[in-house]
Short mmCIF file of C-alpha atoms in Angstrom, two decimals:
data_model
loop_
_atom_site.label_atom_id
_atom_site.label_comp_id
_atom_site.label_asym_id
_atom_site.label_seq_id
_atom_site.Cartn_x
_atom_site.Cartn_y
_atom_site.Cartn_z
CA MET A 11 108.96 -2.47 -158.40
CA THR A 12 109.37 -4.30 -155.12
CA VAL A 13 106.42 -4.08 -152.73
CA ARG A 14 107.53 -3.68 -149.13
CA LEU A 15 105.19 -4.85 -146.37
CA ARG A 16 105.44 -4.49 -142.61
CA GLY A 17 104.48 -7.36 -140.34
CA ILE A 18 104.12 -7.87 -136.59
CA THR A 19 104.61 -11.26 -134.94
CA TRP A 20 105.48 -12.43 -131.42
CA ASP A 21 108.87 -12.63 -129.86
CA HIS A 22 109.93 -16.25 -129.69
CA GLU A 23 111.89 -18.43 -132.11
CA ARG A 24 108.63 -20.19 -132.94
CA GLY A 25 106.83 -16.99 -133.88
CA ARG A 26 109.69 -14.93 -135.32
CA ASN A 27 112.18 -17.24 -137.09
CA SER A 28 109.48 -19.18 -138.91
CA ILE A 29 107.74 -16.22 -140.53
CA GLU A 30 111.01 -14.44 -141.33
CA ALA A 31 112.33 -17.57 -143.08
CA ALA A 32 109.09 -17.94 -145.00
CA SER A 33 109.29 -14.30 -146.11
CA ARG A 34 112.81 -14.78 -147.44
CA ALA A 35 111.74 -17.95 -149.26
CA TYR A 36 108.79 -16.08 -150.79
CA ALA A 37 111.12 -13.41 -152.21
CA ASP A 38 113.63 -16.04 -153.36
CA ALA A 39 110.82 -17.79 -155.24
CA GLY A 40 110.51 -14.75 -157.48
CA HIS A 41 107.76 -12.76 -155.79
CA ASP A 42 108.62 -9.09 -155.83
CA VAL A 43 107.57 -8.64 -152.21
CA GLU A 44 109.69 -8.02 -149.12
CA VAL A 45 108.29 -8.25 -145.61
CA GLU A 46 109.94 -6.53 -142.66
CA TRP A 47 108.93 -8.17 -139.38
CA GLU A 48 108.79 -6.75 -135.87
CA ALA A 49 108.01 -8.76 -132.75
CA ARG A 50 106.01 -8.07 -129.60
CA SER A 51 106.00 -9.95 -126.31
CA LEU A 52 103.96 -13.09 -125.71
CA GLN A 53 101.81 -11.14 -123.22
CA ALA A 54 101.12 -8.40 -125.79
CA PHE A 55 100.32 -11.07 -128.37
CA ALA A 56 97.65 -12.39 -126.00
CA ASP A 57 96.01 -9.18 -124.82
CA GLN A 58 97.02 -6.18 -126.96
CA GLY A 59 94.21 -4.77 -129.11
CA LEU A 60 94.64 -4.53 -132.87
CA GLU A 61 93.45 -0.94 -133.51
CA SER A 62 96.90 0.67 -133.58
CA LEU A 63 98.67 -2.35 -135.09
CA THR A 64 96.43 -2.38 -138.15
CA ARG A 65 97.39 1.25 -138.77
CA SER A 66 101.10 0.54 -138.78
CA HIS A 67 101.35 -2.99 -140.21
CA ASP A 68 100.10 -4.81 -143.32
CA LEU A 69 100.40 -8.34 -141.88
CA LEU A 70 99.65 -9.42 -138.32
CA VAL A 71 100.26 -12.70 -136.51
CA ILE A 72 97.45 -12.71 -133.97
CA ASP A 73 95.67 -14.68 -131.27
CA HIS A 74 92.28 -15.88 -132.53
CA PRO A 75 90.05 -14.46 -129.73
CA HIS A 76 90.76 -10.97 -131.14
CA ILE A 77 89.07 -11.85 -134.45
CA PRO A 78 85.42 -10.96 -133.66
CA GLN A 79 86.23 -7.57 -132.13
CA ALA A 80 88.68 -6.65 -134.91
CA ALA A 81 86.39 -7.88 -137.66
CA ALA A 82 83.37 -6.07 -136.25
CA ALA A 83 85.45 -2.86 -136.15
CA GLY A 84 86.52 -3.31 -139.77
CA LEU A 85 90.21 -3.67 -138.91
CA LEU A 86 90.91 -6.89 -140.81
CA ALA A 87 90.55 -7.85 -144.47
CA ALA A 88 88.36 -10.84 -145.25
CA LEU A 89 90.45 -13.64 -146.74
CA PRO A 90 89.62 -16.18 -149.48
CA ASP A 91 88.03 -19.37 -148.18
CA GLY A 92 90.72 -21.54 -149.76
CA GLU A 93 91.19 -24.91 -148.11
CA GLY A 94 88.46 -25.90 -145.67
CA PRO A 95 88.58 -26.78 -141.96
CA ALA A 96 89.88 -30.30 -142.63
CA ALA A 97 93.16 -28.87 -143.93
CA PHE A 98 94.07 -27.55 -140.48
CA VAL A 99 94.49 -29.32 -137.16
CA GLY A 100 91.49 -29.63 -134.87
CA ARG A 101 89.31 -26.52 -134.81
CA SER A 102 92.12 -24.16 -135.79
CA GLU A 103 90.50 -23.00 -139.04
CA GLU A 104 87.15 -22.40 -137.31
CA SER A 105 88.79 -20.18 -134.70
CA TYR A 106 89.66 -17.51 -137.29
CA ARG A 107 86.13 -17.16 -138.68
CA TRP A 108 83.52 -14.63 -137.70
CA GLN A 109 80.00 -14.42 -139.10
CA GLY A 110 80.87 -16.69 -142.00
CA ALA A 111 84.01 -14.85 -143.14
CA ARG A 112 87.63 -15.84 -142.68
CA TYR A 113 89.93 -13.24 -141.10
CA GLY A 114 93.04 -15.27 -140.35
CA LEU A 115 94.94 -18.30 -141.62
CA ALA A 116 95.92 -20.94 -139.09
CA ILE A 117 99.67 -20.94 -139.71
CA ASP A 118 100.44 -22.05 -136.12
CA ALA A 119 98.51 -24.61 -134.07
CA ALA A 120 98.75 -25.07 -130.32
CA ALA A 121 96.77 -26.09 -127.26
CA GLN A 122 97.70 -26.90 -123.70
CA VAL A 123 99.60 -30.19 -123.75
CA ALA A 124 102.06 -31.89 -121.37
CA ALA A 125 105.89 -31.92 -121.39
CA TYR A 126 108.47 -34.13 -119.72
CA ARG A 127 112.15 -34.93 -119.61
CA PRO A 128 112.65 -38.38 -121.20
CA ASP A 129 116.05 -38.75 -119.50
CA LEU A 130 114.45 -38.31 -116.08
CA LEU A 131 111.01 -39.84 -116.56
CA ALA A 132 110.53 -43.09 -118.46
CA GLU A 133 106.78 -42.62 -118.88
CA PRO A 134 104.73 -39.48 -118.20
CA PRO A 135 101.54 -39.60 -116.12
CA ARG A 136 98.38 -40.38 -118.10
CA THR A 137 95.74 -39.52 -115.49
CA TRP A 138 95.28 -36.75 -112.94
CA PRO A 139 95.81 -39.01 -109.91
CA GLU A 140 99.16 -40.02 -111.47
CA VAL A 141 100.03 -36.34 -111.99
CA LEU A 142 99.36 -35.55 -108.33
CA ASP A 143 101.40 -38.57 -107.20
CA LEU A 144 104.37 -37.34 -109.22
CA ALA A 145 103.87 -33.77 -108.00
CA ARG A 146 104.20 -34.99 -104.42
CA THR A 147 107.82 -35.93 -105.24
CA GLY A 148 108.54 -32.29 -106.11
CA ALA A 149 109.28 -32.93 -109.79
CA VAL A 150 106.35 -31.06 -111.38
CA LEU A 151 105.97 -27.49 -112.70
CA TRP A 152 102.81 -25.71 -113.84
CA PRO A 153 102.71 -22.25 -115.49
CA ALA A 154 100.01 -20.34 -113.66
CA LYS A 155 100.35 -16.61 -114.23
CA PRO A 156 96.87 -15.12 -114.72
CA ILE A 157 96.37 -15.96 -118.42
CA ASP A 158 97.73 -19.48 -117.95
CA ALA A 159 95.80 -20.13 -114.74
CA PHE A 160 92.66 -19.13 -116.64
CA ALA A 161 93.62 -21.37 -119.57
CA SER A 162 94.03 -24.34 -117.23
CA THR A 163 90.68 -23.61 -115.59
CA PHE A 164 89.03 -23.42 -119.01
CA THR A 165 90.75 -26.64 -120.10
CA LEU A 166 89.77 -28.66 -117.05
CA SER A 167 86.22 -27.28 -116.89
CA SER A 168 85.70 -28.13 -120.56
CA GLY A 169 87.23 -31.56 -120.06
CA MET A 170 85.16 -32.37 -116.99
CA GLN A 171 81.83 -31.37 -118.56
CA GLY A 172 82.70 -32.74 -122.02
CA ALA A 173 81.85 -29.46 -123.79
CA ASP A 174 83.37 -26.02 -124.29
CA ALA A 175 83.33 -23.83 -121.19
CA GLY A 176 82.05 -20.28 -121.40
CA ARG A 177 78.71 -20.90 -123.12
CA ALA A 178 75.70 -19.25 -121.45
CA THR A 179 77.58 -19.35 -118.13
CA PHE A 180 81.15 -20.43 -117.48
CA ALA A 181 80.73 -24.05 -116.47
CA ASP A 182 78.55 -26.71 -114.92
CA PRO A 183 78.95 -26.37 -111.12
CA ALA A 184 79.92 -30.01 -110.56
CA ALA A 185 82.47 -29.93 -113.39
CA PHE A 186 83.95 -26.66 -112.17
CA ALA A 187 84.20 -27.97 -108.60
CA GLN A 188 86.22 -30.94 -109.84
CA ALA A 189 88.45 -28.72 -111.96
CA TRP A 190 89.01 -26.22 -109.15
CA ASP A 191 89.82 -28.98 -106.68
CA LEU A 192 92.46 -30.43 -109.04
CA LEU A 193 94.05 -27.06 -109.71
CA GLY A 194 94.13 -26.26 -106.01
CA ARG A 195 95.91 -29.53 -105.26
CA LEU A 196 98.39 -28.85 -108.06
CA ARG A 197 99.01 -25.29 -106.79
CA ASP A 198 99.97 -26.72 -103.40
CA LEU A 199 102.46 -29.19 -104.90
CA VAL A 200 104.40 -26.97 -107.33
CA PRO A 201 106.82 -24.11 -106.49
CA VAL A 202 105.09 -20.86 -105.60
CA GLU A 203 107.02 -19.13 -108.43
CA CYS A 204 104.81 -21.02 -110.89
CA LEU A 205 102.01 -18.57 -110.12
CA ALA A 206 104.00 -15.92 -112.00
CA GLU A 207 105.32 -18.03 -114.87
CA ASN A 208 104.24 -18.63 -118.47
CA PRO A 209 104.80 -21.75 -120.64
CA ILE A 210 108.10 -20.50 -122.06
CA GLN A 211 109.52 -19.93 -118.59
CA VAL A 212 108.43 -23.39 -117.46
CA ALA A 213 109.79 -25.04 -120.61
CA ASP A 214 113.10 -23.24 -120.03
CA ARG A 215 113.22 -24.51 -116.43
CA LEU A 216 112.35 -28.07 -117.46
CA SER A 217 114.97 -28.12 -120.20
CA GLY A 218 117.64 -26.32 -118.19
CA SER A 219 117.70 -28.16 -114.86
CA ASP A 220 117.51 -31.76 -113.67
CA ARG A 221 115.37 -30.61 -110.75
CA TRP A 222 112.13 -30.87 -112.74
CA ALA A 223 110.73 -33.67 -114.88
CA TYR A 224 107.15 -32.91 -115.94
CA ALA A 225 104.48 -30.25 -116.56
CA PRO A 226 100.85 -31.33 -117.13
CA LEU A 227 99.28 -28.21 -118.69
CA LEU A 228 101.22 -25.73 -120.82
CA TYR A 229 101.07 -24.55 -124.40
CA GLY A 230 103.28 -26.74 -126.57
CA TYR A 231 106.51 -25.53 -128.16
CA SER A 232 108.03 -28.01 -130.59
CA ASN A 233 111.30 -26.03 -130.47
CA TYR A 234 112.12 -27.60 -127.11
CA ALA A 235 111.87 -31.07 -128.66
CA ARG A 236 114.57 -30.28 -131.22
CA THR A 237 118.14 -31.31 -130.44
CA GLY A 238 120.34 -28.36 -129.52
CA PHE A 239 117.58 -25.85 -128.79
CA ARG A 240 118.25 -26.05 -125.04
CA ASP A 241 120.56 -28.08 -122.78
CA HIS A 242 118.07 -30.93 -122.51
CA VAL A 243 115.39 -32.12 -124.92
CA LEU A 244 111.75 -32.14 -123.86
CA ARG A 245 109.16 -34.64 -125.04
CA TRP A 246 105.60 -33.49 -125.53
CA THR A 247 102.54 -35.61 -125.02
CA ASP A 248 98.78 -35.44 -124.52
CA ILE A 249 97.27 -33.82 -121.44
CA PRO A 250 96.14 -36.15 -118.64
CA GLU A 251 93.00 -38.03 -119.64
CA ILE A 252 89.46 -37.56 -118.35
CA ASP A 253 87.19 -40.54 -118.96
CA GLY A 254 89.90 -42.03 -121.15
CA GLN A 255 90.35 -38.98 -123.39
CA PRO A 256 92.78 -36.03 -123.45
CA ARG A 257 89.88 -33.64 -123.96
CA GLY A 258 89.06 -30.00 -123.30
CA SER A 259 92.45 -28.31 -123.84
CA MET A 260 91.99 -24.59 -124.55
CA LEU A 261 92.92 -23.97 -128.18
CA GLY A 262 95.65 -21.41 -128.82
CA GLY A 263 97.95 -21.06 -131.80
CA ALA A 264 98.48 -18.07 -134.06
CA GLY A 265 96.85 -16.86 -137.25
CA LEU A 266 98.15 -14.68 -140.06
CA ALA A 267 95.80 -11.77 -140.77
CA VAL A 268 95.85 -8.84 -143.19
CA SER A 269 95.09 -5.28 -142.15
CA ALA A 270 92.04 -3.75 -143.82
CA ARG A 271 94.09 -0.54 -144.00
CA THR A 272 97.00 -1.92 -146.03
CA GLU A 273 97.82 -0.15 -149.28
CA HIS A 274 98.80 -3.51 -150.77
CA PRO A 275 95.92 -5.89 -150.04
CA ALA A 276 96.50 -8.16 -153.04
CA GLU A 277 100.18 -8.68 -152.24
CA ALA A 278 99.54 -9.15 -148.51
CA ILE A 279 96.76 -11.68 -149.05
CA ALA A 280 98.82 -13.57 -151.63
CA PHE A 281 101.71 -13.88 -149.17
CA ALA A 282 99.46 -14.99 -146.30
CA THR A 283 97.78 -17.59 -148.49
CA TRP A 284 101.17 -18.94 -149.60
CA VAL A 285 102.48 -19.27 -146.03
CA ALA A 286 99.39 -21.31 -145.05
CA THR A 287 99.81 -23.92 -147.81
CA GLY A 288 100.76 -27.44 -146.82
CA GLU A 289 104.01 -27.32 -148.77
CA VAL A 290 105.28 -24.20 -147.01
CA GLN A 291 103.95 -25.27 -143.61
CA ARG A 292 105.74 -28.64 -143.71
CA GLY A 293 108.79 -27.07 -145.34
CA VAL A 294 110.51 -23.78 -144.69
CA TYR A 295 108.04 -22.61 -142.01
CA ALA A 296 108.40 -25.69 -139.81
CA ARG A 297 112.11 -26.21 -140.50
CA ALA A 298 112.84 -22.69 -139.26
CA GLY A 299 111.26 -23.43 -135.88
CA GLY A 300 107.60 -22.84 -136.61
CA GLN A 301 104.76 -24.95 -135.26
CA PRO A 302 102.50 -25.30 -138.28
CA GLY A 303 98.75 -25.58 -138.36
CA HIS A 304 98.34 -27.49 -141.64
CA VAL A 305 97.59 -31.21 -141.35
CA ALA A 306 100.18 -31.94 -144.05
CA ALA A 307 102.85 -30.84 -141.58
CA TRP A 308 101.31 -32.65 -138.61
CA ALA A 309 101.28 -35.88 -140.66
CA ASP A 310 104.83 -35.47 -141.99
CA ALA A 311 106.96 -38.32 -140.61
CA ASP A 312 110.27 -36.52 -141.15
CA LEU A 313 109.06 -33.41 -139.34
CA ASP A 314 107.71 -35.53 -136.50
CA ALA A 315 111.09 -37.23 -136.19
CA LEU A 316 112.86 -33.85 -136.18
CA THR A 317 110.73 -32.80 -133.20
CA GLY A 318 110.98 -36.02 -131.20
CA GLY A 319 107.42 -37.07 -131.94
CA PHE A 320 105.86 -33.74 -130.96
CA PHE A 321 103.12 -33.84 -133.59
CA ALA A 322 102.09 -37.47 -133.21
CA GLY A 323 102.39 -37.22 -129.43
CA THR A 324 99.98 -34.30 -129.01
CA ARG A 325 97.57 -34.70 -131.96
CA ARG A 326 94.80 -36.33 -129.90
CA THR A 327 94.79 -33.34 -127.56
CA LEU A 328 94.62 -30.86 -130.46
CA ASP A 329 91.77 -32.76 -132.09
CA ARG A 330 89.76 -32.66 -128.84
CA ALA A 331 90.59 -29.07 -127.88
CA SER A 332 88.00 -26.58 -126.65
CA LEU A 333 87.27 -23.22 -128.26
CA ARG A 334 86.69 -19.98 -126.39
CA PRO A 335 83.50 -17.99 -127.11
CA GLN A 336 83.67 -16.02 -130.35
CA HIS A 337 82.23 -12.61 -129.51
CA PRO A 338 83.34 -8.97 -129.98
CA GLY A 339 83.20 -8.47 -126.21
CA TYR A 340 85.17 -11.57 -125.32
CA MET A 341 88.62 -10.07 -124.71
CA SER A 342 87.43 -7.74 -121.94
CA VAL A 343 85.69 -10.70 -120.28
CA GLN A 344 88.83 -12.81 -120.56
CA ASP A 345 90.97 -10.05 -119.04
CA ALA A 346 88.66 -9.90 -116.01
CA ALA A 347 88.40 -13.69 -115.78
CA CYS A 348 92.18 -14.12 -115.76
CA GLU A 349 92.50 -11.79 -112.81
CA ARG A 350 89.57 -13.45 -111.00
CA VAL A 351 90.88 -17.00 -111.43
CA HIS A 352 94.40 -16.08 -110.36
CA ARG A 353 93.16 -14.19 -107.29
CA GLY A 354 91.00 -17.12 -106.34
CA LEU A 355 93.90 -19.56 -106.62
CA VAL A 356 96.26 -17.39 -104.59
CA ALA A 357 93.66 -16.72 -101.88
CA ARG A 358 92.45 -20.34 -101.86
CA GLU A 359 88.86 -19.30 -102.44
CA ARG A 360 86.07 -21.83 -102.70
CA ALA A 361 84.89 -23.01 -106.10
CA THR A 362 81.39 -21.60 -105.59
CA GLU A 363 82.70 -18.07 -105.02
CA VAL A 364 84.94 -18.05 -108.08
CA LEU A 365 82.38 -19.71 -110.33
CA ALA A 366 79.66 -17.22 -109.37
CA ASP A 367 81.82 -14.37 -110.67
CA LEU A 368 82.90 -16.25 -113.81
CA ASP A 369 79.30 -17.16 -114.57
CA ARG A 370 78.26 -13.50 -114.42
CA MET A 371 81.12 -12.48 -116.72
CA PHE A 372 80.44 -15.09 -119.37
CA ALA A 373 76.65 -14.77 -119.18
CA SER A 374 77.10 -11.15 -120.30
CA LEU A 375 78.33 -12.44 -123.69
CA GLY A 376 75.14 -14.38 -124.35
CA VAL A 377 77.02 -17.07 -126.28
CA GLN A 378 75.18 -20.37 -126.41
CA HIS A 379 76.49 -23.86 -126.97
CA ALA A 380 76.45 -25.04 -130.56
CA GLY A 381 76.38 -28.73 -129.88
CA ARG A 382 79.89 -29.31 -128.54
#
């Protein structure tokens, strides 16, 4: 008897086509399991709680900061340890763990990286002064709606201080001042519409018009590096370097989790485990537009060629990415911090004023540095 599962993913070719293709391949391989997928918006993927979704769905493609809250509430099934952290890019595997247990599989890896049009720009900027020089020509975009403005602030603060932001307080004052100064300069040199745009909207503008040539901080989408996806191909590369390294990028990506309320836990866990294997990740999942998390896919030369060097071009950034605090109360702090950062950018507030509020928010979590 065929087991039918319901899954929820996010509404983009990267999030939807990949998991649907993998589900069909799983059934074609002889597993008597069918998965029906629904999709929610990118914004809902980032900030929607999991309480109701775990009641209505067996499988969930989720953003990793939701893990501690959902796990503490008993909403997610613990998954087998399987392959260790080294099997997944950067700190992706670590991001889906809470109190020693694994609640998601890193089927999609992403961090803020940089994108450019190779037909308009021979070489992308490698440092922040070079980024600002190019921005003065009017050729640069930067997604800076609240969640993305916060991500950029987290990225640059982490990069400047050489350690994850958001531990104990938000950031070292000197590091934050440098980060805030850079973002303020960038805000003044990109179109004002950027303050309401997300990475998909910026990637669409870059690939659809010759007006723009480069974006320094946006979550990577390998789809845009594939011939025929949009009018013009994008190339993806590391974020601008700080002290010679593309460090500090805020880790994103997507994990595949199993609802603790599913009536078919064995079948759901078996499917999730299969999707996260290197063979599937470098095969049907990636070929259908996915952006895998397994290192076997990131090291696959054919896949890298298919995506115009996306994986080799951004790997250093992924390996040096920063991780947000893992705490059941984190999502409410992030929601407030997104609004605070965006308001500060729009109103051109001083770094000290914005940092004072961020410090209070993050201090409430009581999360300490663990050596990074």
